[in-house]
Amino acid sequence: MGLTIEYIEGQTPLDEPENEGLLISSITTREELDEFEQLNIEKAIQWTLGKKLKAEQLFTEKFIRDLHKKMYSEVWKWAGSFRTTEKNIGIKSYLIAIELKQLLDDALFWINNKTYEPEELAIRFKHRLVSIHCFANGNGRHSRLMADLIMEKLFNRTIFTWGSANLVKPTEARGNYIKALREADKHDLESLIAFAKS
């Protein structure tokens, strides 16, 4: 039968080879996929709870990949691997490692020089990370968790609430989130910061 996904605005369609990376053959609908992914993500959050992370550990390609793998490895074979195909958003796949390295170096500079307040730094990092679109799927959830880890591990602050809603489903909150992301694409982070705190 296979997996049938109805994509909503802002979601990245999977190519057929990526779709074939599904590890649970009984999943056939978007709802089932979301449920299994959420269970896996909750395990990844548990994995981060006891970790004491410094900026030099958090802002590495290894951690970016490891976190994605922890979030999705029970569902997708390609979890933690950079995408090799072009998507409706994100940079060219061959530029991912270079652009990610630049972002990670920038983030370390921001931390070391106190360039931004914690909330702005976390959201600025999240937005650039999701814009690179390192992985075939899960980039939004991955970048939001990274922003939360920056707040919690590096600044000892409360994590973001992200509109207190499920941003995977087509809700008003998701619409507001997508709108805020588009404003951030134009270098206006104010709405995205406000949404993250709402």
mmCIF file of N, CA, C and O in Angstrom, residues 10-96:
data_model
loop_
_atom_site.group_PDB
_atom_site.id
_atom_site.type_symbol
_atom_site.label_atom_id
_atom_site.label_comp_id
_atom_site.label_asym_id
_atom_site.label_seq_id
_atom_site.Cartn_x
_atom_site.Cartn_y
_atom_site.Cartn_z
ATOM 1 N N GLY A 10 3.976 24.955 3.615
ATOM 2 C CA GLY A 10 5.208 25.048 4.371
ATOM 3 C C GLY A 10 5.907 23.718 4.610
ATOM 4 O O GLY A 10 7.018 23.691 5.110
ATOM 5 N N GLN A 11 5.262 22.602 4.253
ATOM 6 C CA GLN A 11 5.905 21.293 4.427
ATOM 7 C C GLN A 11 6.709 20.943 3.181
ATOM 8 O O GLN A 11 6.353 21.317 2.071
ATOM 9 N N THR A 12 7.793 20.213 3.407
ATOM 10 C CA THR A 12 8.686 19.818 2.317
ATOM 11 C C THR A 12 8.312 18.434 1.818
ATOM 12 O O THR A 12 8.403 17.467 2.569
ATOM 13 N N PRO A 13 7.898 18.330 0.555
ATOM 14 C CA PRO A 13 7.582 17.001 0.010
ATOM 15 C C PRO A 13 8.830 16.112 -0.062
ATOM 16 O O PRO A 13 9.924 16.579 -0.352
ATOM 17 N N LEU A 14 8.629 14.845 0.226
ATOM 18 C CA LEU A 14 9.715 13.865 0.124
ATOM 19 C C LEU A 14 9.782 13.321 -1.294
ATOM 20 O O LEU A 14 8.753 13.091 -1.931
ATOM 21 N N ASP A 15 11.005 13.093 -1.773
ATOM 22 C CA ASP A 15 11.183 12.412 -3.052
ATOM 23 C C ASP A 15 10.952 10.920 -2.824
ATOM 24 O O ASP A 15 11.021 10.437 -1.691
ATOM 25 N N GLU A 16 10.721 10.176 -3.898
ATOM 26 C CA GLU A 16 10.420 8.744 -3.765
ATOM 27 C C GLU A 16 11.509 7.964 -3.022
ATOM 28 O O GLU A 16 11.205 7.183 -2.128
ATOM 29 N N PRO A 17 12.798 8.182 -3.336
ATOM 30 C CA PRO A 17 13.826 7.442 -2.581
ATOM 31 C C PRO A 17 13.806 7.783 -1.080
ATOM 32 O O PRO A 17 14.049 6.908 -0.246
ATOM 33 N N GLU A 18 13.503 9.027 -0.745
ATOM 34 C CA GLU A 18 13.395 9.415 0.667
ATOM 35 C C GLU A 18 12.186 8.746 1.308
ATOM 36 O O GLU A 18 12.253 8.243 2.429
ATOM 37 N N ASN A 19 11.079 8.710 0.577
ATOM 38 C CA ASN A 19 9.862 8.050 1.048
ATOM 39 C C ASN A 19 10.124 6.568 1.330
ATOM 40 O O ASN A 19 9.566 5.993 2.255
ATOM 41 N N GLU A 20 10.978 5.975 0.532
ATOM 42 C CA GLU A 20 11.307 4.554 0.706
ATOM 43 C C GLU A 20 12.183 4.313 1.929
ATOM 44 O O GLU A 20 12.401 3.169 2.311
ATOM 45 N N GLY A 21 12.670 5.398 2.545
ATOM 46 C CA GLY A 21 13.463 5.276 3.756
ATOM 47 C C GLY A 21 12.639 5.091 5.012
ATOM 48 O O GLY A 21 13.163 5.045 6.124
ATOM 49 N N LEU A 22 11.325 4.968 4.855
ATOM 50 C CA LEU A 22 10.438 4.764 6.000
ATOM 51 C C LEU A 22 10.705 3.394 6.607
ATOM 52 O O LEU A 22 10.681 2.373 5.918
ATOM 53 N N LEU A 23 10.973 3.361 7.895
ATOM 54 C CA LEU A 23 11.350 2.114 8.570
ATOM 55 C C LEU A 23 10.167 1.312 9.104
ATOM 56 O O LEU A 23 10.322 0.149 9.465
ATOM 57 N N ILE A 24 8.989 1.939 9.170
ATOM 58 C CA ILE A 24 7.807 1.255 9.721
ATOM 59 C C ILE A 24 6.798 1.082 8.596
ATOM 60 O O ILE A 24 6.082 2.019 8.233
ATOM 61 N N SER A 25 6.741 -0.098 8.043
ATOM 62 C CA SER A 25 5.925 -0.340 6.844
ATOM 63 C C SER A 25 4.424 -0.238 7.099
ATOM 64 O O SER A 25 3.648 -0.049 6.172
ATOM 65 N N SER A 26 4.006 -0.341 8.357
ATOM 66 C CA SER A 26 2.564 -0.263 8.656
ATOM 67 C C SER A 26 2.039 1.179 8.605
ATOM 68 O O SER A 26 0.834 1.398 8.588
ATOM 69 N N ILE A 27 2.917 2.164 8.549
ATOM 70 C CA ILE A 27 2.475 3.565 8.447
ATOM 71 C C ILE A 27 2.010 3.825 7.023
ATOM 72 O O ILE A 27 2.753 3.618 6.063
ATOM 73 N N THR A 28 0.758 4.295 6.895
ATOM 74 C CA THR A 28 0.224 4.584 5.565
ATOM 75 C C THR A 28 -0.347 5.986 5.431
ATOM 76 O O THR A 28 -0.637 6.428 4.323
ATOM 77 N N THR A 29 -0.528 6.714 6.544
ATOM 78 C CA THR A 29 -1.130 8.049 6.475
ATOM 79 C C THR A 29 -0.255 9.073 7.180
ATOM 80 O O THR A 29 0.604 8.731 7.998
ATOM 81 N N ARG A 30 -0.500 10.330 6.881
ATOM 82 C CA ARG A 30 0.209 11.443 7.514
ATOM 83 C C ARG A 30 0.000 11.420 9.025
ATOM 84 O O ARG A 30 0.925 11.677 9.795
ATOM 85 N N GLU A 31 -1.225 11.118 9.460
ATOM 86 C CA GLU A 31 -1.548 11.095 10.894
ATOM 87 C C GLU A 31 -0.718 10.042 11.622
ATOM 88 O O GLU A 31 -0.193 10.294 12.700
ATOM 89 N N GLU A 32 -0.619 8.859 11.032
ATOM 90 C CA GLU A 32 0.187 7.791 11.639
ATOM 91 C C GLU A 32 1.661 8.179 11.676
ATOM 92 O O GLU A 32 2.344 7.967 12.679
ATOM 93 N N LEU A 33 2.125 8.767 10.589
ATOM 94 C CA LEU A 33 3.519 9.209 10.524
ATOM 95 C C LEU A 33 3.803 10.250 11.611
ATOM 96 O O LEU A 33 4.800 10.151 12.324
ATOM 97 N N ASP A 34 2.911 11.237 11.739
ATOM 98 C CA ASP A 34 3.083 12.279 12.753
ATOM 99 C C ASP A 34 3.170 11.672 14.152
ATOM 100 O O ASP A 34 3.984 12.103 14.975
ATOM 101 N N GLU A 35 2.334 10.673 14.410
ATOM 102 C CA GLU A 35 2.301 10.039 15.731
ATOM 103 C C GLU A 35 3.621 9.316 16.036
ATOM 104 O O GLU A 35 4.198 9.490 17.113
ATOM 105 N N PHE A 36 4.122 8.544 15.074
ATOM 106 C CA PHE A 36 5.382 7.828 15.287
ATOM 107 C C PHE A 36 6.557 8.799 15.404
ATOM 108 O O PHE A 36 7.456 8.606 16.221
ATOM 109 N N GLU A 37 6.538 9.844 14.568
ATOM 110 C CA GLU A 37 7.610 10.836 14.650
ATOM 111 C C GLU A 37 7.597 11.535 16.008
ATOM 112 O O GLU A 37 8.651 11.751 16.611
ATOM 113 N N GLN A 38 6.412 11.875 16.500
ATOM 114 C CA GLN A 38 6.323 12.560 17.791
ATOM 115 C C GLN A 38 6.860 11.685 18.925
ATOM 116 O O GLN A 38 7.549 12.181 19.820
ATOM 117 N N LEU A 39 6.559 10.404 18.895
ATOM 118 C CA LEU A 39 7.096 9.491 19.907
ATOM 119 C C LEU A 39 8.620 9.468 19.868
ATOM 120 O O LEU A 39 9.288 9.485 20.904
ATOM 121 N N ASN A 40 9.180 9.457 18.664
ATOM 122 C CA ASN A 40 10.628 9.462 18.495
ATOM 123 C C ASN A 40 11.222 10.787 18.993
ATOM 124 O O ASN A 40 12.250 10.814 19.682
ATOM 125 N N ILE A 41 10.554 11.905 18.676
ATOM 126 C CA ILE A 41 11.020 13.228 19.103
ATOM 127 C C ILE A 41 11.027 13.330 20.626
ATOM 128 O O ILE A 41 11.953 13.895 21.221
ATOM 129 N N GLU A 42 10.006 12.760 21.262
ATOM 130 C CA GLU A 42 9.963 12.794 22.728
ATOM 131 C C GLU A 42 11.150 12.046 23.331
ATOM 132 O O GLU A 42 11.699 12.469 24.350
ATOM 133 N N LYS A 43 11.564 10.962 22.691
ATOM 134 C CA LYS A 43 12.763 10.249 23.159
ATOM 135 C C LYS A 43 14.008 11.116 22.986
ATOM 136 O O LYS A 43 14.908 11.103 23.824
ATOM 137 N N ALA A 44 14.070 11.873 21.895
ATOM 138 C CA ALA A 44 15.207 12.764 21.661
ATOM 139 C C ALA A 44 15.254 13.860 22.721
ATOM 140 O O ALA A 44 16.330 14.212 23.218
ATOM 141 N N ILE A 45 14.083 14.376 23.089
ATOM 142 C CA ILE A 45 14.032 15.406 24.138
ATOM 143 C C ILE A 45 14.527 14.813 25.451
ATOM 144 O O ILE A 45 15.296 15.453 26.177
ATOM 145 N N GLN A 46 14.119 13.582 25.754
ATOM 146 C CA GLN A 46 14.617 12.900 26.956
ATOM 147 C C GLN A 46 16.139 12.781 26.919
ATOM 148 O O GLN A 46 16.806 12.970 27.930
ATOM 149 N N TRP A 47 16.680 12.477 25.752
ATOM 150 C CA TRP A 47 18.126 12.351 25.569
ATOM 151 C C TRP A 47 18.843 13.657 25.910
ATOM 152 O O TRP A 47 19.937 13.649 26.465
ATOM 153 N N THR A 48 18.216 14.793 25.601
ATOM 154 C CA THR A 48 18.857 16.088 25.857
ATOM 155 C C THR A 48 18.746 16.526 27.312
ATOM 156 O O THR A 48 19.538 17.342 27.761
ATOM 157 N N LEU A 49 17.780 15.992 28.051
ATOM 158 C CA LEU A 49 17.488 16.497 29.398
ATOM 159 C C LEU A 49 18.690 16.462 30.335
ATOM 160 O O LEU A 49 18.966 17.434 31.016
ATOM 161 N N GLY A 50 19.378 15.372 30.385
ATOM 162 C CA GLY A 50 20.482 15.261 31.329
ATOM 163 C C GLY A 50 21.807 15.804 30.816
ATOM 164 O O GLY A 50 22.810 15.763 31.520
ATOM 165 N N LYS A 51 21.814 16.306 29.591
ATOM 166 C CA LYS A 51 23.066 16.761 29.000
ATOM 167 C C LYS A 51 23.405 18.188 29.431
ATOM 168 O O LYS A 51 22.557 19.070 29.402
ATOM 169 N N LYS A 52 24.651 18.376 29.801
ATOM 170 C CA LYS A 52 25.174 19.718 30.022
ATOM 171 C C LYS A 52 25.955 20.062 28.773
ATOM 172 O O LYS A 52 26.967 19.428 28.473
ATOM 173 N N LEU A 53 25.472 21.030 28.036
ATOM 174 C CA LEU A 53 26.084 21.364 26.758
ATOM 175 C C LEU A 53 26.645 22.777 26.777
ATOM 176 O O LEU A 53 25.971 23.709 27.218
ATOM 177 N N LYS A 54 27.843 22.918 26.271
ATOM 178 C CA LYS A 54 28.453 24.228 26.081
ATOM 179 C C LYS A 54 28.279 24.606 24.618
ATOM 180 O O LYS A 54 28.015 23.751 23.770
ATOM 181 N N ALA A 55 28.453 25.879 24.330
ATOM 182 C CA ALA A 55 28.294 26.357 22.955
ATOM 183 C C ALA A 55 29.190 25.586 21.993
ATOM 184 O O ALA A 55 28.783 25.262 20.874
ATOM 185 N N GLU A 56 30.407 25.267 22.417
ATOM 186 C CA GLU A 56 31.358 24.572 21.562
ATOM 187 C C GLU A 56 30.902 23.149 21.223
ATOM 188 O O GLU A 56 31.377 22.563 20.256
ATOM 189 N N GLN A 57 29.988 22.590 22.011
ATOM 190 C CA GLN A 57 29.431 21.264 21.724
ATOM 191 C C GLN A 57 28.143 21.376 20.914
ATOM 192 O O GLN A 57 27.910 20.610 19.978
ATOM 193 N N LEU A 58 27.317 22.330 21.302
ATOM 194 C CA LEU A 58 26.014 22.514 20.663
ATOM 195 C C LEU A 58 26.158 22.972 19.215
ATOM 196 O O LEU A 58 25.471 22.477 18.325
ATOM 197 N N PHE A 59 27.076 23.911 18.983
ATOM 198 C CA PHE A 59 27.238 24.488 17.649
ATOM 199 C C PHE A 59 28.285 23.723 16.840
ATOM 200 O O PHE A 59 29.314 24.257 16.439
ATOM 201 N N THR A 60 27.988 22.440 16.611
ATOM 202 C CA THR A 60 28.841 21.600 15.775
ATOM 203 C C THR A 60 27.972 20.834 14.785
ATOM 204 O O THR A 60 26.801 20.536 15.068
ATOM 205 N N GLU A 61 28.557 20.489 13.653
ATOM 206 C CA GLU A 61 27.830 19.678 12.684
ATOM 207 C C GLU A 61 27.444 18.336 13.308
ATOM 208 O O GLU A 61 26.337 17.833 13.074
ATOM 209 N N LYS A 62 28.344 17.787 14.115
ATOM 210 C CA LYS A 62 28.065 16.502 14.754
ATOM 211 C C LYS A 62 26.800 16.575 15.610
ATOM 212 O O LYS A 62 25.938 15.704 15.531
ATOM 213 N N PHE A 63 26.666 17.627 16.425
ATOM 214 C CA PHE A 63 25.488 17.724 17.274
ATOM 215 C C PHE A 63 24.227 17.941 16.428
ATOM 216 O O PHE A 63 23.178 17.353 16.717
ATOM 217 N N ILE A 64 24.316 18.781 15.409
ATOM 218 C CA ILE A 64 23.156 19.028 14.526
ATOM 219 C C ILE A 64 22.672 17.706 13.929
ATOM 220 O O ILE A 64 21.479 17.399 13.944
ATOM 221 N N ARG A 65 23.610 16.905 13.435
ATOM 222 C CA ARG A 65 23.254 15.610 12.836
ATOM 223 C C ARG A 65 22.751 14.620 13.899
ATOM 224 O O ARG A 65 21.763 13.921 13.686
ATOM 225 N N ASP A 66 23.465 14.558 15.023
ATOM 226 C CA ASP A 66 23.077 13.618 16.083
ATOM 227 C C ASP A 66 21.673 13.906 16.601
ATOM 228 O O ASP A 66 20.894 12.980 16.854
ATOM 229 N N LEU A 67 21.355 15.180 16.774
ATOM 230 C CA LEU A 67 20.025 15.535 17.273
ATOM 231 C C LEU A 67 18.947 15.101 16.280
ATOM 232 O O LEU A 67 17.941 14.506 16.673
ATOM 233 N N HIS A 68 19.152 15.380 15.004
ATOM 234 C CA HIS A 68 18.174 14.961 13.991
ATOM 235 C C HIS A 68 18.035 13.442 13.989
ATOM 236 O O HIS A 68 16.921 12.909 13.903
ATOM 237 N N LYS A 69 19.157 12.744 14.116
ATOM 238 C CA LYS A 69 19.115 11.284 14.142
ATOM 239 C C LYS A 69 18.331 10.783 15.352
ATOM 240 O O LYS A 69 17.507 9.863 15.241
ATOM 241 N N LYS A 70 18.577 11.385 16.511
ATOM 242 C CA LYS A 70 17.826 10.996 17.718
ATOM 243 C C LYS A 70 16.331 11.265 17.543
ATOM 244 O O LYS A 70 15.490 10.511 18.043
ATOM 245 N N MET A 71 15.980 12.332 16.832
ATOM 246 C CA MET A 71 14.581 12.712 16.647
ATOM 247 C C MET A 71 13.831 11.794 15.690
ATOM 248 O O MET A 71 12.620 11.616 15.829
ATOM 249 N N TYR A 72 14.536 11.216 14.709
ATOM 250 C CA TYR A 72 13.829 10.520 13.623
ATOM 251 C C TYR A 72 14.344 9.125 13.283
ATOM 252 O O TYR A 72 13.813 8.473 12.388
ATOM 253 N N SER A 73 15.368 8.618 13.977
ATOM 254 C CA SER A 73 16.007 7.363 13.559
ATOM 255 C C SER A 73 15.121 6.126 13.692
ATOM 256 O O SER A 73 15.400 5.106 13.066
ATOM 257 N N GLU A 74 14.072 6.188 14.481
ATOM 258 C CA GLU A 74 13.172 5.040 14.590
ATOM 259 C C GLU A 74 12.122 5.032 13.483
ATOM 260 O O GLU A 74 11.369 4.073 13.338
ATOM 261 N N VAL A 75 12.076 6.132 12.706
ATOM 262 C CA VAL A 75 11.063 6.263 11.657
ATOM 263 C C VAL A 75 11.689 6.314 10.265
ATOM 264 O O VAL A 75 11.161 5.714 9.329
ATOM 265 N N TRP A 76 12.828 7.021 10.135
ATOM 266 C CA TRP A 76 13.432 7.240 8.818
ATOM 267 C C TRP A 76 14.865 6.734 8.761
ATOM 268 O O TRP A 76 15.672 7.053 9.626
ATOM 269 N N LYS A 77 15.192 5.989 7.713
ATOM 270 C CA LYS A 77 16.538 5.459 7.506
ATOM 271 C C LYS A 77 17.561 6.580 7.341
ATOM 272 O O LYS A 77 18.707 6.461 7.746
ATOM 273 N N TRP A 78 17.158 7.700 6.729
ATOM 274 C CA TRP A 78 18.075 8.800 6.430
ATOM 275 C C TRP A 78 18.186 9.819 7.566
ATOM 276 O O TRP A 78 18.830 10.870 7.400
ATOM 277 N N ALA A 79 17.626 9.543 8.716
ATOM 278 C CA ALA A 79 17.707 10.485 9.843
ATOM 279 C C ALA A 79 19.162 10.819 10.153
ATOM 280 O O ALA A 79 20.004 9.925 10.221
ATOM 281 N N GLY A 80 19.446 12.098 10.302
ATOM 282 C CA GLY A 80 20.799 12.549 10.621
ATOM 283 C C GLY A 80 21.713 12.711 9.426
ATOM 284 O O GLY A 80 22.839 13.183 9.565
ATOM 285 N N SER A 81 21.238 12.349 8.239
ATOM 286 C CA SER A 81 22.039 12.507 7.012
ATOM 287 C C SER A 81 21.561 13.738 6.255
ATOM 288 O O SER A 81 20.356 13.958 6.108
ATOM 289 N N PHE A 82 22.518 14.525 5.771
ATOM 290 C CA PHE A 82 22.142 15.692 4.978
ATOM 291 C C PHE A 82 21.412 15.246 3.716
ATOM 292 O O PHE A 82 21.753 14.212 3.122
ATOM 293 N N ARG A 83 20.434 16.032 3.307
ATOM 294 C CA ARG A 83 19.689 15.708 2.085
ATOM 295 C C ARG A 83 20.609 15.823 0.871
ATOM 296 O O ARG A 83 21.569 16.597 0.864
ATOM 297 N N THR A 84 20.274 15.069 -0.155
ATOM 298 C CA THR A 84 21.048 15.091 -1.401
ATOM 299 C C THR A 84 20.180 15.518 -2.572
ATOM 300 O O THR A 84 20.617 15.501 -3.718
ATOM 301 N N THR A 85 18.945 15.913 -2.274
ATOM 302 C CA THR A 85 18.014 16.335 -3.320
ATOM 303 C C THR A 85 17.622 17.794 -3.078
ATOM 304 O O THR A 85 17.778 18.319 -1.978
ATOM 305 N N GLU A 86 17.086 18.403 -4.136
ATOM 306 C CA GLU A 86 16.651 19.804 -4.018
ATOM 307 C C GLU A 86 15.193 19.831 -3.577
ATOM 308 O O GLU A 86 14.403 18.950 -3.940
ATOM 309 N N LYS A 87 14.853 20.831 -2.771
ATOM 310 C CA LYS A 87 13.511 20.938 -2.193
ATOM 311 C C LYS A 87 12.862 22.254 -2.601
ATOM 312 O O LYS A 87 13.506 23.134 -3.170
ATOM 313 N N ASN A 88 11.580 22.396 -2.210
ATOM 314 C CA ASN A 88 10.845 23.618 -2.518
ATOM 315 C C ASN A 88 11.372 24.808 -1.706
ATOM 316 O O ASN A 88 11.112 25.952 -2.035
ATOM 317 N N ILE A 89 12.119 24.530 -0.635
ATOM 318 C CA ILE A 89 12.775 25.574 0.145
ATOM 319 C C ILE A 89 14.170 25.086 0.500
ATOM 320 O O ILE A 89 14.478 23.910 0.366
ATOM 321 N N GLY A 90 14.995 26.003 0.957
ATOM 322 C CA GLY A 90 16.351 25.629 1.349
ATOM 323 C C GLY A 90 17.354 25.889 0.241
ATOM 324 O O GLY A 90 16.996 26.169 -0.898
ATOM 325 N N ILE A 91 18.615 25.768 0.600
ATOM 326 C CA ILE A 91 19.697 26.013 -0.343
ATOM 327 C C ILE A 91 19.967 24.762 -1.168
ATOM 328 O O ILE A 91 19.415 23.699 -0.901
ATOM 329 N N LYS A 92 20.840 24.886 -2.160
ATOM 330 C CA LYS A 92 21.244 23.727 -2.955
ATOM 331 C C LYS A 92 21.904 22.712 -2.027
ATOM 332 O O LYS A 92 22.670 23.064 -1.135
ATOM 333 N N SER A 93 21.626 21.440 -2.242
ATOM 334 C CA SER A 93 22.095 20.400 -1.326
ATOM 335 C C SER A 93 23.617 20.354 -1.203
ATOM 336 O O SER A 93 24.147 20.089 -0.130
ATOM 337 N N TYR A 94 24.339 20.657 -2.277
ATOM 338 C CA TYR A 94 25.799 20.589 -2.214
ATOM 339 C C TYR A 94 26.405 21.712 -1.368
ATOM 340 O O TYR A 94 27.594 21.666 -1.032
ATOM 341 N N LEU A 95 25.598 22.721 -1.004
ATOM 342 C CA LEU A 95 26.079 23.838 -0.183
ATOM 343 C C LEU A 95 25.779 23.663 1.306
ATOM 344 O O LEU A 95 26.206 24.492 2.115
ATOM 345 N N ILE A 96 25.058 22.613 1.674
ATOM 346 C CA ILE A 96 24.599 22.467 3.059
ATOM 347 C C ILE A 96 25.758 22.503 4.053
ATOM 348 O O ILE A 96 25.727 23.281 5.014
#
